[in-house]
Tab-separated table of N, CA and C in Angstrom:
chain	number	residue	atom	x	y	z
O	1360	ALA	N	3.328	-110.190	-31.512
O	1360	ALA	CA	4.051	-109.353	-30.660
O	1360	ALA	C	2.443	-109.201	-30.006
O	1361	LEU	N	1.288	-108.686	-30.469
O	1361	LEU	CA	-0.016	-108.074	-29.738
O	1361	LEU	C	-0.490	-109.095	-29.025
O	1362	VAL	N	-0.178	-110.554	-29.414
O	1362	VAL	CA	-0.595	-111.598	-28.830
O	1362	VAL	C	-0.342	-111.710	-27.041
O	1363	GLU	N	0.939	-111.203	-27.074
O	1363	GLU	CA	1.819	-111.419	-25.867
O	1363	GLU	C	1.449	-109.855	-25.291
O	1364	ILE	N	0.964	-108.881	-25.841
O	1364	ILE	CA	1.184	-107.550	-25.118
O	1364	ILE	C	-0.714	-107.701	-24.515
O	1365	ASP	N	-1.735	-107.873	-25.523
O	1365	ASP	CA	-2.949	-108.226	-24.873
O	1365	ASP	C	-3.400	-109.010	-25.860
O	1366	ALA	N	-3.861	-110.352	-24.814
O	1366	ALA	CA	-4.084	-111.675	-26.147
O	1366	ALA	C	-5.645	-111.166	-26.233
O	1367	ASP	N	-6.818	-110.183	-25.125
O	1367	ASP	CA	-8.080	-110.430	-25.827
O	1367	ASP	C	-8.537	-109.453	-27.057
O	1368	ARG	N	-7.504	-108.213	-26.796
O	1368	ARG	CA	-7.763	-107.180	-28.458
O	1368	ARG	C	-7.085	-107.994	-29.591
O	1369	ALA	N	-6.345	-109.288	-29.173
O	1369	ALA	CA	-5.488	-109.985	-30.135
O	1369	ALA	C	-6.863	-111.132	-30.664
O	1370	LYS	N	-7.494	-111.287	-29.854
O	1370	LYS	CA	-8.443	-112.575	-30.385
O	1370	LYS	C	-9.849	-111.866	-30.939
O	1371	ASN	N	-9.841	-110.449	-30.526
O	1371	ASN	CA	-11.211	-109.861	-30.967
O	1371	ASN	C	-10.598	-109.156	-32.420
O	1372	MET	N	-9.486	-109.109	-32.648
O	1372	MET	CA	-8.939	-108.452	-33.912
O	1372	MET	C	-9.139	-109.996	-35.220
O	1373	ILE	N	-8.722	-110.645	-34.578
O	1373	ILE	CA	-8.485	-111.920	-35.634
O	1373	ILE	C	-10.136	-112.492	-35.663
O	1374	ALA	N	-10.928	-112.577	-34.860
O	1374	ALA	CA	-12.340	-113.039	-34.938
O	1374	ALA	C	-13.215	-111.655	-35.998
O	1375	ASP	N	-12.360	-110.291	-35.791
O	1375	ASP	CA	-13.353	-109.250	-36.951
O	1375	ASP	C	-12.635	-109.308	-38.451
O	1376	LEU	N	-11.498	-110.084	-38.214
O	1376	LEU	CA	-10.511	-110.225	-39.527
O	1376	LEU	C	-11.497	-111.387	-40.501
O	1377	SER	N	-11.868	-112.376	-39.471
O	1377	SER	CA	-12.083	-113.718	-40.207
O	1377	SER	C	-13.841	-113.241	-40.517
O	1378	GLY	N	-14.362	-112.712	-40.086
O	1378	GLY	CA	-15.685	-112.408	-40.070
O	1378	GLY	C	-15.716	-111.467	-41.057
O	1379	LEU	N	-14.566	-110.437	-41.842
O	1379	LEU	CA	-14.629	-109.604	-42.527
O	1379	LEU	C	-14.366	-110.441	-43.798
O	1380	LEU	N	-13.137	-111.787	-43.611
O	1380	LEU	CA	-12.635	-112.364	-44.790
O	1380	LEU	C	-13.967	-113.092	-45.445
O	1381	ARG	N	-14.490	-113.686	-44.620
O	1381	ARG	CA	-16.048	-114.803	-45.254
O	1381	ARG	C	-16.879	-113.916	-45.349
O	1382	ARG	N	-17.366	-112.346	-45.032
O	1382	ARG	CA	-18.513	-111.657	-45.755
O	1382	ARG	C	-17.452	-111.566	-47.058
O	1383	VAL	N	-16.558	-111.105	-47.277
O	1383	VAL	CA	-15.669	-110.524	-48.536
O	1383	VAL	C	-15.855	-111.760	-49.525
O	1384	LEU	N	-15.798	-112.970	-49.489
O	1384	LEU	CA	-15.609	-114.367	-49.936
O	1384	LEU	C	-17.052	-114.263	-50.618
O	1385	GLU	N	-18.314	-113.897	-49.920
O	1385	GLU	CA	-19.592	-114.296	-50.444
O	1385	GLU	C	-19.818	-113.220	-51.587
O	1386	TYR	N	-19.746	-112.271	-51.546
O	1386	TYR	CA	-20.272	-111.017	-52.307
O	1386	TYR	C	-19.257	-111.276	-53.905
O	1387	ARG	N	-20.212	-110.881	-54.818
O	1387	ARG	CA	-20.036	-110.944	-55.830
O	1387	ARG	C	-19.598	-109.283	-56.698
O	1388	ASP	N	-18.999	-109.000	-57.664
O	1388	ASP	CA	-18.920	-107.141	-57.259
O	1388	ASP	C	-20.287	-106.520	-58.153
O	1389	ASP	N	-21.683	-107.447	-58.192
O	1389	ASP	CA	-22.604	-106.709	-58.715
O	1389	ASP	C	-23.521	-107.175	-57.669
O	1390	HIS	N	-22.972	-107.458	-56.439
O	1390	HIS	CA	-23.947	-107.873	-55.129
O	1390	HIS	C	-24.558	-106.522	-54.274
O	1391	LEU	N	-25.863	-106.566	-54.688
O	1391	LEU	CA	-25.925	-105.515	-53.458
O	1391	LEU	C	-26.745	-105.831	-51.906
O	1392	ILE	N	-25.906	-105.038	-50.654
O	1392	ILE	CA	-26.771	-105.554	-49.282
O	1392	ILE	C	-27.554	-104.166	-49.174
O	1393	ARG	N	-28.028	-104.624	-47.586
O	1393	ARG	CA	-28.512	-103.605	-46.922
O	1393	ARG	C	-27.691	-102.896	-46.569
O	1394	LEU	N	-28.001	-101.168	-46.488
O	1394	LEU	CA	-26.408	-100.710	-45.993
O	1394	LEU	C	-26.536	-100.989	-44.576
O	1395	HIS	N	-27.233	-101.629	-43.483
O	1395	HIS	CA	-26.543	-101.620	-42.372
O	1395	HIS	C	-25.418	-102.875	-42.281
O	1396	GLU	N	-25.878	-103.859	-43.069
O	1396	GLU	CA	-24.843	-104.997	-43.312
O	1396	GLU	C	-23.549	-104.068	-44.199
O	1397	GLU	N	-23.502	-103.336	-44.854
O	1397	GLU	CA	-22.421	-102.823	-45.243
O	1397	GLU	C	-21.753	-102.143	-44.190
O	1398	LEU	N	-22.615	-101.458	-43.453
O	1398	LEU	CA	-22.036	-100.593	-42.113
O	1398	LEU	C	-21.282	-101.805	-41.159
O	1399	ASP	N	-21.840	-103.033	-40.636
O	1399	ASP	CA	-21.265	-103.615	-39.714
O	1399	ASP	C	-19.999	-104.015	-40.634
O	1400	LEU	N	-19.865	-104.674	-41.775
O	1400	LEU	CA	-18.280	-104.888	-42.533
O	1400	LEU	C	-17.453	-103.350	-42.461
O	1401	LEU	N	-18.374	-102.530	-42.590
O	1401	LEU	CA	-16.851	-101.613	-42.487
O	1401	LEU	C	-16.375	-101.496	-40.878
O	1402	GLN	N	-17.610	-101.145	-40.162
O	1402	GLN	CA	-16.691	-100.888	-38.712
O	1402	GLN	C	-15.973	-102.898	-38.430
O	1403	LYS	N	-16.125	-104.129	-38.650
O	1403	LYS	CA	-14.996	-104.961	-38.174
O	1403	LYS	C	-13.648	-104.436	-39.306
O	1404	TYR	N	-13.662	-103.495	-40.259
O	1404	TYR	CA	-12.607	-103.199	-41.368
O	1404	TYR	C	-11.931	-102.087	-39.577
O	1405	LEU	N	-12.664	-101.249	-39.626
O	1405	LEU	CA	-12.150	-99.970	-38.412
O	1405	LEU	C	-11.528	-100.680	-37.353
O	1406	ASP	N	-12.252	-101.570	-37.101
O	1406	ASP	CA	-11.775	-102.303	-35.730
O	1406	ASP	C	-10.319	-102.956	-36.031
O	1407	ILE	N	-10.278	-103.461	-36.971
O	1407	ILE	CA	-8.560	-103.670	-37.253
O	1407	ILE	C	-7.788	-102.755	-37.229
O	1408	GLU	N	-8.088	-101.867	-37.953
O	1408	GLU	CA	-7.456	-100.815	-38.063
O	1408	GLU	C	-7.090	-99.799	-36.619
O	1409	LYS	N	-7.994	-99.513	-36.212
O	1409	LYS	CA	-7.899	-99.030	-34.707
O	1409	LYS	C	-6.703	-99.992	-34.184
O	1410	VAL	N	-6.675	-101.229	-34.266
O	1410	VAL	CA	-6.081	-101.884	-33.615
O	1410	VAL	C	-4.428	-101.706	-33.965
O	1411	ARG	N	-4.453	-101.196	-35.381
O	1411	ARG	CA	-3.160	-101.438	-36.026
O	1411	ARG	C	-2.603	-99.586	-35.284
O	1412	PHE	N	-3.501	-98.850	-35.731
O	1412	PHE	CA	-3.194	-97.286	-35.164
O	1412	PHE	C	-3.377	-96.536	-33.844
O	1413	SER	N	-4.153	-97.664	-33.008
O	1413	SER	CA	-4.509	-96.962	-31.889
O	1413	SER	C	-5.088	-95.779	-31.582
O	1414	GLU	N	-4.266	-94.800	-31.066
O	1414	GLU	CA	-5.251	-93.261	-30.783
O	1414	GLU	C	-4.885	-92.372	-31.956
O	1415	HIS	N	-4.192	-92.981	-32.817
O	1415	HIS	CA	-3.556	-92.045	-33.946
O	1415	HIS	C	-4.421	-91.682	-34.899
O	1416	LEU	N	-5.763	-92.953	-34.715
O	1416	LEU	CA	-7.300	-92.626	-35.983
O	1416	LEU	C	-8.243	-92.516	-35.358
O	1417	GLU	N	-9.222	-91.580	-35.710
O	1417	GLU	CA	-10.445	-91.150	-34.980
O	1417	GLU	C	-11.259	-91.125	-36.101
O	1418	ILE	N	-12.328	-92.083	-36.038
O	1418	ILE	CA	-13.667	-92.179	-36.857
O	1418	ILE	C	-14.771	-91.323	-36.466
O	1419	ASP	N	-15.627	-91.040	-37.295
O	1419	ASP	CA	-16.858	-90.429	-37.265
O	1419	ASP	C	-17.853	-90.547	-37.987
O	1420	LEU	N	-18.912	-91.586	-37.431
O	1420	LEU	CA	-19.835	-92.039	-38.329
O	1420	LEU	C	-21.137	-91.453	-38.326
O	1421	GLU	N	-21.733	-90.763	-39.184
O	1421	GLU	CA	-23.120	-90.102	-39.082
O	1421	GLU	C	-24.066	-90.775	-39.879
O	1422	VAL	N	-24.648	-91.312	-40.007
O	1422	VAL	CA	-25.853	-91.998	-40.465
O	1422	VAL	C	-27.143	-91.156	-39.924
O	1423	GLU	N	-27.833	-90.993	-41.149
O	1423	GLU	CA	-29.623	-90.288	-41.334
O	1423	GLU	C	-30.139	-91.459	-40.692
O	1424	SER	N	-31.093	-91.453	-39.902
O	1424	SER	CA	-31.640	-92.562	-39.408
O	1424	SER	C	-32.615	-92.751	-40.696
O	1425	GLY	N	-32.729	-94.309	-40.657
O	1425	GLY	CA	-34.141	-95.174	-41.640
O	1425	GLY	C	-33.561	-95.328	-43.033
O	1426	LEU	N	-32.379	-95.509	-43.102
O	1426	LEU	CA	-31.743	-95.684	-44.140
O	1426	LEU	C	-31.075	-97.176	-44.051
O	1427	ASP	N	-31.102	-97.878	-42.846
O	1427	ASP	CA	-30.798	-99.321	-42.916
O	1427	ASP	C	-30.879	-100.179	-43.908
O	1428	ASP	N	-32.171	-100.277	-44.420
O	1428	ASP	CA	-32.796	-101.112	-45.448
O	1428	ASP	C	-32.312	-100.652	-47.072
O	1429	LEU	N	-32.161	-99.641	-46.501
O	1429	LEU	CA	-31.585	-99.465	-48.589
O	1429	LEU	C	-29.928	-100.114	-48.962
O	1430	LEU	N	-30.734	-100.326	-50.031
O	1430	LEU	CA	-29.463	-101.542	-50.859
O	1430	LEU	C	-28.325	-100.768	-51.253
O	1431	VAL	N	-26.975	-100.871	-51.159
O	1431	VAL	CA	-25.974	-100.505	-51.621
O	1431	VAL	C	-24.507	-101.539	-52.564
O	1432	PRO	N	-24.095	-100.991	-52.898
O	1432	PRO	CA	-23.209	-102.515	-53.510
O	1432	PRO	C	-22.064	-102.750	-52.329
O	1433	ALA	N	-22.042	-103.721	-52.005
O	1433	ALA	CA	-21.305	-104.528	-51.132
O	1433	ALA	C	-20.072	-104.022	-51.214
O	1434	LEU	N	-19.402	-103.837	-50.283
O	1434	LEU	CA	-17.739	-103.424	-49.959
O	1434	LEU	C	-17.564	-101.941	-50.845
O	1435	LEU	N	-18.578	-101.452	-50.463
O	1435	LEU	CA	-18.568	-99.834	-51.270
O	1435	LEU	C	-17.614	-99.022	-50.667
O	1436	LEU	N	-17.423	-98.994	-49.258
O	1436	LEU	CA	-17.130	-97.828	-48.233
O	1436	LEU	C	-15.955	-98.424	-47.783
O	1437	GLN	N	-15.139	-99.820	-47.774
O	1437	GLN	CA	-14.066	-99.944	-47.048
O	1437	GLN	C	-13.145	-99.269	-48.209
O	1438	PRO	N	-12.816	-99.622	-49.033
O	1438	PRO	CA	-12.063	-99.378	-49.987
O	1438	PRO	C	-11.753	-97.738	-50.317
O	1439	LEU	N	-12.893	-96.948	-50.053
O	1439	LEU	CA	-12.621	-95.763	-49.569
O	1439	LEU	C	-11.941	-95.269	-48.670
O	1440	VAL	N	-12.529	-95.938	-47.369
O	1440	VAL	CA	-11.879	-95.911	-46.004
O	1440	VAL	C	-10.267	-96.163	-45.907
O	1441	GLU	N	-10.287	-97.076	-46.602
O	1441	GLU	CA	-8.518	-97.768	-46.577
O	1441	GLU	C	-7.485	-96.795	-47.617
O	1442	ASN	N	-8.384	-95.790	-48.704
O	1442	ASN	CA	-7.729	-94.703	-49.256
O	1442	ASN	C	-7.238	-93.771	-48.350
O	1443	SER	N	-8.296	-93.481	-47.517
O	1443	SER	CA	-7.933	-92.281	-46.870
O	1443	SER	C	-6.517	-92.582	-45.594
O	1444	ILE	N	-6.866	-94.039	-45.010
O	1444	ILE	CA	-5.981	-94.440	-44.231
O	1444	ILE	C	-4.464	-94.556	-44.856
O	1445	GLN	N	-4.733	-95.063	-46.460
O	1445	GLN	CA	-3.217	-95.467	-46.540
O	1445	GLN	C	-2.556	-94.257	-47.442
O	1446	HIS	N	-3.274	-93.024	-47.344
O	1446	HIS	CA	-2.608	-91.773	-48.197
O	1446	HIS	C	-3.363	-90.612	-47.166
O	1447	GLY	N	-3.295	-90.844	-45.760
O	1447	GLY	CA	-3.537	-89.761	-44.959
O	1447	GLY	C	-2.588	-89.392	-43.857
O	1448	PHE	N	-2.049	-90.794	-43.469
O	1448	PHE	CA	-0.889	-90.691	-42.323
O	1448	PHE	C	0.639	-90.006	-43.287
O	1449	SER	N	1.579	-89.772	-42.529
O	1449	SER	CA	2.577	-89.055	-43.123
O	1449	SER	C	3.301	-88.565	-41.962
O	1450	ALA	N	4.704	-88.356	-41.764
O	1450	ALA	CA	5.759	-88.101	-40.671
O	1450	ALA	C	4.663	-86.489	-40.404
O	1451	LYS	N	4.258	-85.701	-41.310
O	1451	LYS	CA	3.688	-84.379	-40.776
O	1451	LYS	C	2.336	-84.613	-40.218
O	1452	HIS	N	1.951	-85.520	-40.558
O	1452	HIS	CA	0.238	-85.996	-40.470
O	1452	HIS	C	0.597	-87.404	-39.407
O	1453	PRO	N	0.534	-87.528	-38.207
O	1453	PRO	CA	0.601	-88.530	-37.313
O	1453	PRO	C	-0.627	-88.782	-36.781
O	1454	GLN	N	-1.654	-88.008	-37.014
O	1454	GLN	CA	-2.759	-88.149	-36.707
O	1454	GLN	C	-3.838	-88.193	-37.944
O	1455	LEU	N	-4.704	-89.006	-37.771
O	1455	LEU	CA	-6.104	-88.844	-38.782
O	1455	LEU	C	-7.309	-88.928	-38.354
O	1456	ARG	N	-8.144	-88.215	-38.495
O	1456	ARG	CA	-9.756	-88.145	-38.088
O	1456	ARG	C	-10.655	-88.404	-39.806
O	1457	ILE	N	-11.200	-89.210	-39.825
O	1457	ILE	CA	-11.837	-89.986	-40.757
O	1457	ILE	C	-13.515	-89.536	-40.628
O	1458	GLN	N	-14.214	-88.518	-41.525
O	1458	GLN	CA	-15.760	-88.502	-40.930
O	1458	GLN	C	-16.350	-88.944	-42.320
O	1459	LEU	N	-17.611	-90.247	-42.075
O	1459	LEU	CA	-18.657	-90.326	-43.133
O	1459	LEU	C	-19.875	-89.609	-42.537
O	1460	ARG	N	-20.542	-88.956	-43.595
O	1460	ARG	CA	-21.578	-88.789	-43.525
O	1460	ARG	C	-22.482	-89.619	-44.376
O	1461	ILE	N	-23.773	-90.234	-43.995
O	1461	ILE	CA	-24.727	-90.832	-45.234
O	1461	ILE	C	-26.255	-90.338	-44.991
O	1462	PHE	N	-26.554	-90.002	-46.135
O	1462	PHE	CA	-28.051	-89.243	-45.879
O	1462	PHE	C	-28.896	-89.597	-47.077
O	1463	ARG	N	-30.016	-89.138	-47.466
O	1463	ARG	CA	-30.776	-89.107	-48.557
O	1463	ARG	C	-31.275	-88.177	-48.674
O	1464	GLN	N	-31.464	-87.863	-49.580
O	1464	GLN	CA	-32.405	-86.681	-50.599
O	1464	GLN	C	-33.086	-87.275	-51.575
O	1465	ALA	N	-34.466	-87.067	-51.071
O	1465	ALA	CA	-35.612	-87.630	-52.505
O	1465	ALA	C	-35.128	-89.083	-52.942
O	1466	ASP	N	-34.844	-89.474	-53.814
O	1466	ASP	CA	-34.619	-90.543	-54.809
O	1466	ASP	C	-33.003	-90.898	-54.741
O	1467	ARG	N	-32.104	-90.272	-54.155
O	1467	ARG	CA	-30.683	-90.095	-53.794
O	1467	ARG	C	-30.283	-90.452	-52.730
O	1468	LEU	N	-28.851	-91.083	-52.333
O	1468	LEU	CA	-28.489	-91.800	-51.284
O	1468	LEU	C	-26.950	-91.024	-51.352
O	1469	PHE	N	-26.688	-90.509	-50.664
O	1469	PHE	CA	-25.328	-89.520	-50.413
O	1469	PHE	C	-24.536	-90.081	-49.190
O	1470	PHE	N	-23.028	-90.075	-49.886
O	1470	PHE	CA	-21.951	-90.529	-48.898
O	1470	PHE	C	-21.063	-89.524	-49.131
O	1471	VAL	N	-20.332	-88.724	-48.238
O	1471	VAL	CA	-19.370	-88.232	-47.965
O	1471	VAL	C	-18.347	-88.421	-46.902
O	1472	LEU	N	-17.229	-88.842	-47.600
O	1472	LEU	CA	-16.093	-89.016	-46.627
O	1472	LEU	C	-15.120	-88.193	-46.678
O	1473	THR	N	-14.718	-87.576	-45.404
O	1473	THR	CA	-13.583	-86.611	-45.449
O	1473	THR	C	-12.248	-87.145	-44.419
O	1474	ASP	N	-11.294	-86.529	-44.728
O	1474	ASP	CA	-10.296	-87.193	-43.958
O	1474	ASP	C	-9.290	-85.805	-44.114
O	1475	ASP	N	-8.431	-85.383	-42.705
O	1475	ASP	CA	-7.556	-84.399	-42.193
O	1475	ASP	C	-6.433	-84.668	-42.800
O	1476	GLY	N	-6.197	-86.086	-43.380
O	1476	GLY	CA	-4.756	-86.205	-43.444
O	1476	GLY	C	-3.969	-85.330	-44.772
O	1477	LYS	N	-2.639	-85.505	-45.481
O	1477	LYS	CA	-2.034	-85.063	-45.632
O	1477	LYS	C	-2.552	-84.812	-47.201
O	1478	GLY	N	-3.897	-85.229	-47.591
O	1478	GLY	CA	-3.702	-85.020	-48.897
O	1478	GLY	C	-3.085	-85.990	-50.525
O	1479	LEU	N	-4.163	-85.634	-51.477
O	1479	LEU	CA	-3.262	-86.520	-52.604
O	1479	LEU	C	-2.352	-85.699	-53.329
O	1480	LEU	N	-1.541	-86.358	-54.116
O	1480	LEU	CA	-0.415	-85.848	-54.583
O	1480	LEU	C	-0.918	-85.540	-56.151
O	1481	GLU	N	-2.010	-85.934	-56.627
O	1481	GLU	CA	-2.324	-85.885	-57.733
O	1481	GLU	C	-3.915	-85.044	-57.551
O	1482	GLU	N	-4.135	-83.921	-58.534
O	1482	GLU	CA	-4.920	-83.092	-58.447
O	1482	GLU	C	-6.360	-83.009	-59.075
O	1483	ASP	N	-6.414	-83.939	-60.379
O	1483	ASP	CA	-7.294	-84.186	-61.502
O	1483	ASP	C	-8.053	-85.493	-60.761
O	1484	PRO	N	-9.313	-85.231	-60.744
O	1484	PRO	CA	-10.094	-86.176	-60.442
O	1484	PRO	C	-10.501	-87.314	-61.141
O	1485	VAL	N	-10.444	-87.370	-62.240
O	1485	VAL	CA	-10.302	-88.396	-63.323
O	1485	VAL	C	-8.999	-89.292	-62.849
O	1486	ALA	N	-7.578	-88.509	-62.857
O	1486	ALA	CA	-6.737	-89.502	-63.145
O	1486	ALA	C	-6.876	-90.098	-61.214
O	1487	LEU	N	-7.215	-89.392	-60.591
O	1487	LEU	CA	-6.817	-89.884	-59.099
O	1487	LEU	C	-8.063	-91.562	-59.270
O	1488	ARG	N	-9.320	-91.582	-59.791
O	1488	ARG	CA	-9.585	-92.441	-60.121
O	1488	ARG	C	-9.178	-93.664	-60.982
O	1489	GLU	N	-8.215	-93.100	-61.857
O	1489	GLU	CA	-7.900	-94.335	-62.490
O	1489	GLU	C	-6.583	-94.521	-62.067
O	1490	LYS	N	-6.132	-94.122	-61.219
O	1490	LYS	CA	-4.454	-94.853	-60.553
O	1490	LYS	C	-4.909	-95.298	-59.528
O	1491	GLY	N	-5.383	-95.146	-58.677
O	1491	GLY	CA	-5.799	-96.048	-57.477
O	1491	GLY	C	-6.305	-97.230	-57.764
O	1492	VAL	N	-6.062	-98.722	-57.613
O	1492	VAL	CA	-6.554	-99.605	-57.237
O	1492	VAL	C	-8.279	-99.510	-57.190
O	1493	GLY	N	-8.209	-99.270	-55.915
O	1493	GLY	CA	-9.122	-99.294	-55.048
O	1493	GLY	C	-10.401	-98.530	-55.182
O	1494	LEU	N	-9.713	-97.029	-55.954
O	1494	LEU	CA	-10.619	-96.016	-56.540
O	1494	LEU	C	-11.187	-96.351	-57.769
O	1495	ARG	N	-10.392	-97.126	-58.588
O	1495	ARG	CA	-10.718	-97.612	-59.770
O	1495	ARG	C	-11.787	-98.664	-60.016
O	1496	ASN	N	-11.566	-99.976	-58.756
O	1496	ASN	CA	-12.325	-100.695	-58.747
O	1496	ASN	C	-13.982	-100.171	-58.620
O	1497	THR	N	-13.691	-99.374	-57.465
O	1497	THR	CA	-14.827	-98.552	-56.995
O	1497	THR	C	-15.637	-98.397	-58.116
O	1498	PHE	N	-15.475	-97.217	-58.969
O	1498	PHE	CA	-15.592	-96.457	-59.732
O	1498	PHE	C	-15.916	-97.460	-60.914
O	1499	GLU	N	-15.544	-98.619	-61.315
O	1499	GLU	CA	-15.724	-99.358	-62.250
O	1499	GLU	C	-17.108	-100.609	-61.931
O	1500	ARG	N	-17.250	-100.981	-60.369
O	1500	ARG	CA	-18.439	-101.533	-59.810
O	1500	ARG	C	-19.764	-100.541	-59.914
O	1501	LEU	N	-19.686	-99.217	-59.906
O	1501	LEU	CA	-20.284	-98.103	-59.590
O	1501	LEU	C	-20.975	-98.085	-61.207
O	1502	SER	N	-19.690	-98.002	-62.216
O	1502	SER	CA	-20.499	-97.880	-63.688
O	1502	SER	C	-21.423	-98.981	-63.883
O	1503	SER	N	-20.514	-100.045	-63.675
O	1503	SER	CA	-21.566	-101.486	-63.985
O	1503	SER	C	-22.844	-101.554	-63.679
O	1504	LEU	N	-23.131	-101.247	-62.629
O	1504	LEU	CA	-24.283	-101.327	-61.677
O	1504	LEU	C	-25.154	-100.216	-61.747
O	1505	TYR	N	-24.642	-98.944	-61.998
O	1505	TYR	CA	-25.329	-98.057	-62.253
O	1505	TYR	C	-25.494	-97.416	-63.611
O	1506	GLU	N	-24.818	-97.667	-64.421
O	1506	GLU	CA	-24.204	-96.783	-65.812
O	1506	GLU	C	-24.103	-95.284	-65.588
O	1507	ASP	N	-24.866	-94.364	-66.218
O	1507	ASP	CA	-24.859	-93.143	-65.730
O	1507	ASP	C	-25.240	-92.469	-64.647
O	1508	ASP	N	-26.220	-93.232	-63.577
O	1508	ASP	CA	-26.689	-92.741	-62.855
O	1508	ASP	C	-25.900	-92.798	-61.217
O	1509	PHE	N	-25.036	-92.422	-61.373
O	1509	PHE	CA	-24.411	-91.906	-60.245
O	1509	PHE	C	-23.074	-90.984	-60.276
O	1510	ARG	N	-22.845	-90.445	-59.226
O	1510	ARG	CA	-21.467	-89.342	-59.127
O	1510	ARG	C	-20.394	-90.177	-58.395
O	1511	PHE	N	-19.248	-89.766	-58.694
O	1511	PHE	CA	-18.061	-90.302	-57.616
O	1511	PHE	C	-16.864	-89.349	-58.026
O	1512	GLU	N	-17.071	-88.640	-57.019
O	1512	GLU	CA	-15.818	-87.437	-56.932
O	1512	GLU	C	-14.831	-87.845	-55.682
O	1513	VAL	N	-13.277	-87.911	-55.847
O	1513	VAL	CA	-12.352	-87.678	-54.889
O	1513	VAL	C	-11.791	-86.214	-55.350
O	1514	LYS	N	-11.266	-85.557	-54.188
O	1514	LYS	CA	-10.980	-84.091	-54.146
O	1514	LYS	C	-10.121	-83.844	-53.482
O	1515	ASN	N	-8.824	-83.242	-53.444
O	1515	ASN	CA	-8.313	-82.489	-52.372
O	1515	ASN	C	-9.231	-81.378	-51.794
O	1516	GLN	N	-8.831	-81.123	-50.507
O	1516	GLN	CA	-9.191	-79.806	-49.959
O	1516	GLN	C	-8.529	-79.033	-49.333
O	1517	GLU	N	-8.919	-78.075	-48.350
O	1517	GLU	CA	-7.744	-77.309	-47.471
O	1517	GLU	C	-6.855	-78.647	-47.255
O	1518	GLN	N	-7.838	-79.248	-46.311
O	1518	GLN	CA	-6.801	-80.119	-45.479
O	1518	GLN	C	-7.508	-81.791	-45.878
O	1519	GLY	N	-6.538	-82.311	-46.437
O	1519	GLY	CA	-7.120	-83.888	-46.658
O	1519	GLY	C	-7.561	-83.984	-47.778
O	1520	VAL	N	-8.750	-85.078	-47.768
O	1520	VAL	CA	-9.349	-85.294	-49.169
O	1520	VAL	C	-10.605	-85.394	-48.954
O	1521	VAL	N	-11.628	-85.012	-49.842
O	1521	VAL	CA	-13.139	-84.909	-49.723
O	1521	VAL	C	-13.528	-86.766	-50.702
O	1522	ASN	N	-14.510	-87.775	-50.349
O	1522	ASN	CA	-15.102	-88.249	-50.985
O	1522	ASN	C	-15.977	-88.177	-51.515
O	1523	PHE	N	-16.669	-88.182	-52.666
O	1523	PHE	CA	-18.380	-87.851	-52.517
O	1523	PHE	C	-19.124	-88.603	-53.918
O	1524	LEU	N	-20.217	-89.352	-53.019
O	1524	LEU	CA	-20.483	-90.183	-53.724
O	1524	LEU	C	-22.304	-90.161	-53.630
O	1525	ASP	N	-22.888	-90.338	-54.914
O	1525	ASP	CA	-24.374	-90.385	-55.207
O	1525	ASP	C	-24.914	-91.370	-55.841
O	1526	ILE	N	-25.869	-92.113	-55.335
O	1526	ILE	CA	-26.213	-93.439	-56.009
O	1526	ILE	C	-27.972	-93.269	-55.623
O	1527	PRO	N	-28.686	-93.859	-56.472
O	1527	PRO	CA	-29.924	-94.455	-56.443
O	1527	PRO	C	-30.294	-94.739	-54.888
O	1528	ALA	N	-31.393	-94.268	-54.698
O	1528	ALA	CA	-31.828	-94.830	-52.980
O	1528	ALA	C	-32.476	-95.859	-53.412
O	1529	GLN	N	-31.946	-97.242	-53.511
O	1529	GLN	CA	-32.888	-98.286	-53.730
O	1529	GLN	C	-33.352	-99.100	-52.553
O	1530	THR	N	-34.763	-99.619	-52.725
O	1530	THR	CA	-35.074	-100.575	-51.272
O	1530	THR	C	-35.118	-101.878	-51.991
O	1531	VAL	N	-35.499	-103.037	-50.958
O	1531	VAL	CA	-35.513	-104.407	-51.126
O	1531	VAL	C	-36.725	-104.417	-51.944
O	1532	PRO	N	-37.162	-105.108	-52.929
O	1532	PRO	CA	-38.112	-105.273	-53.606
O	1532	PRO	C	-39.109	-106.142	-52.690
O	1533	ALA	N	-40.340	-105.414	-52.977
O	1533	ALA	CA	-41.473	-106.354	-51.658
O	1533	ALA	C	-41.681	-108.139	-52.559
O	1534	LEU	N	-42.320	-108.293	-51.550
O	1534	LEU	CA	-42.655	-109.943	-51.801
O	1534	LEU	C	-44.106	-109.961	-52.165
O	1535	VAL	N	-44.462	-110.053	-53.355
O	1535	VAL	CA	-45.753	-110.676	-53.638
O	1535	VAL	C	-46.531	-111.724	-53.687
């Protein structure tokens, strides 16, 4: 149906989807990539979701400058954004705004993802991480990569959900 309504938009969405799938197949669970690559992957995913939800979905990204080459787990952000989209919309919440803030403090890299959706039914942060497949996989991957040197929290807020992630700020090793 989209092809008949807007062929150019359908063509772009298919290109984004194929690019996203190609990159997903390249990465292993322990694969670290530069932050700018992770943000490119996230943008491909967001472009697809914007076609689905049109004007009902608003995304704000705020990334501190100078972080592009820091290393992060591949496909770290997409499951978190997907979770916000999946659980944020409802009959009472037909509009969704997602905000992602990424910043560095000393040797730590922080990600704060918030949405203004309906919130999650479960209140216990540990139970939240264990129930959702995407959140559970994210937690397990972070645990495997960083052992105890990370923090990952998902909490309901007054309106919507906040995801908080703190990992070591790693750079690409210099070649000698």
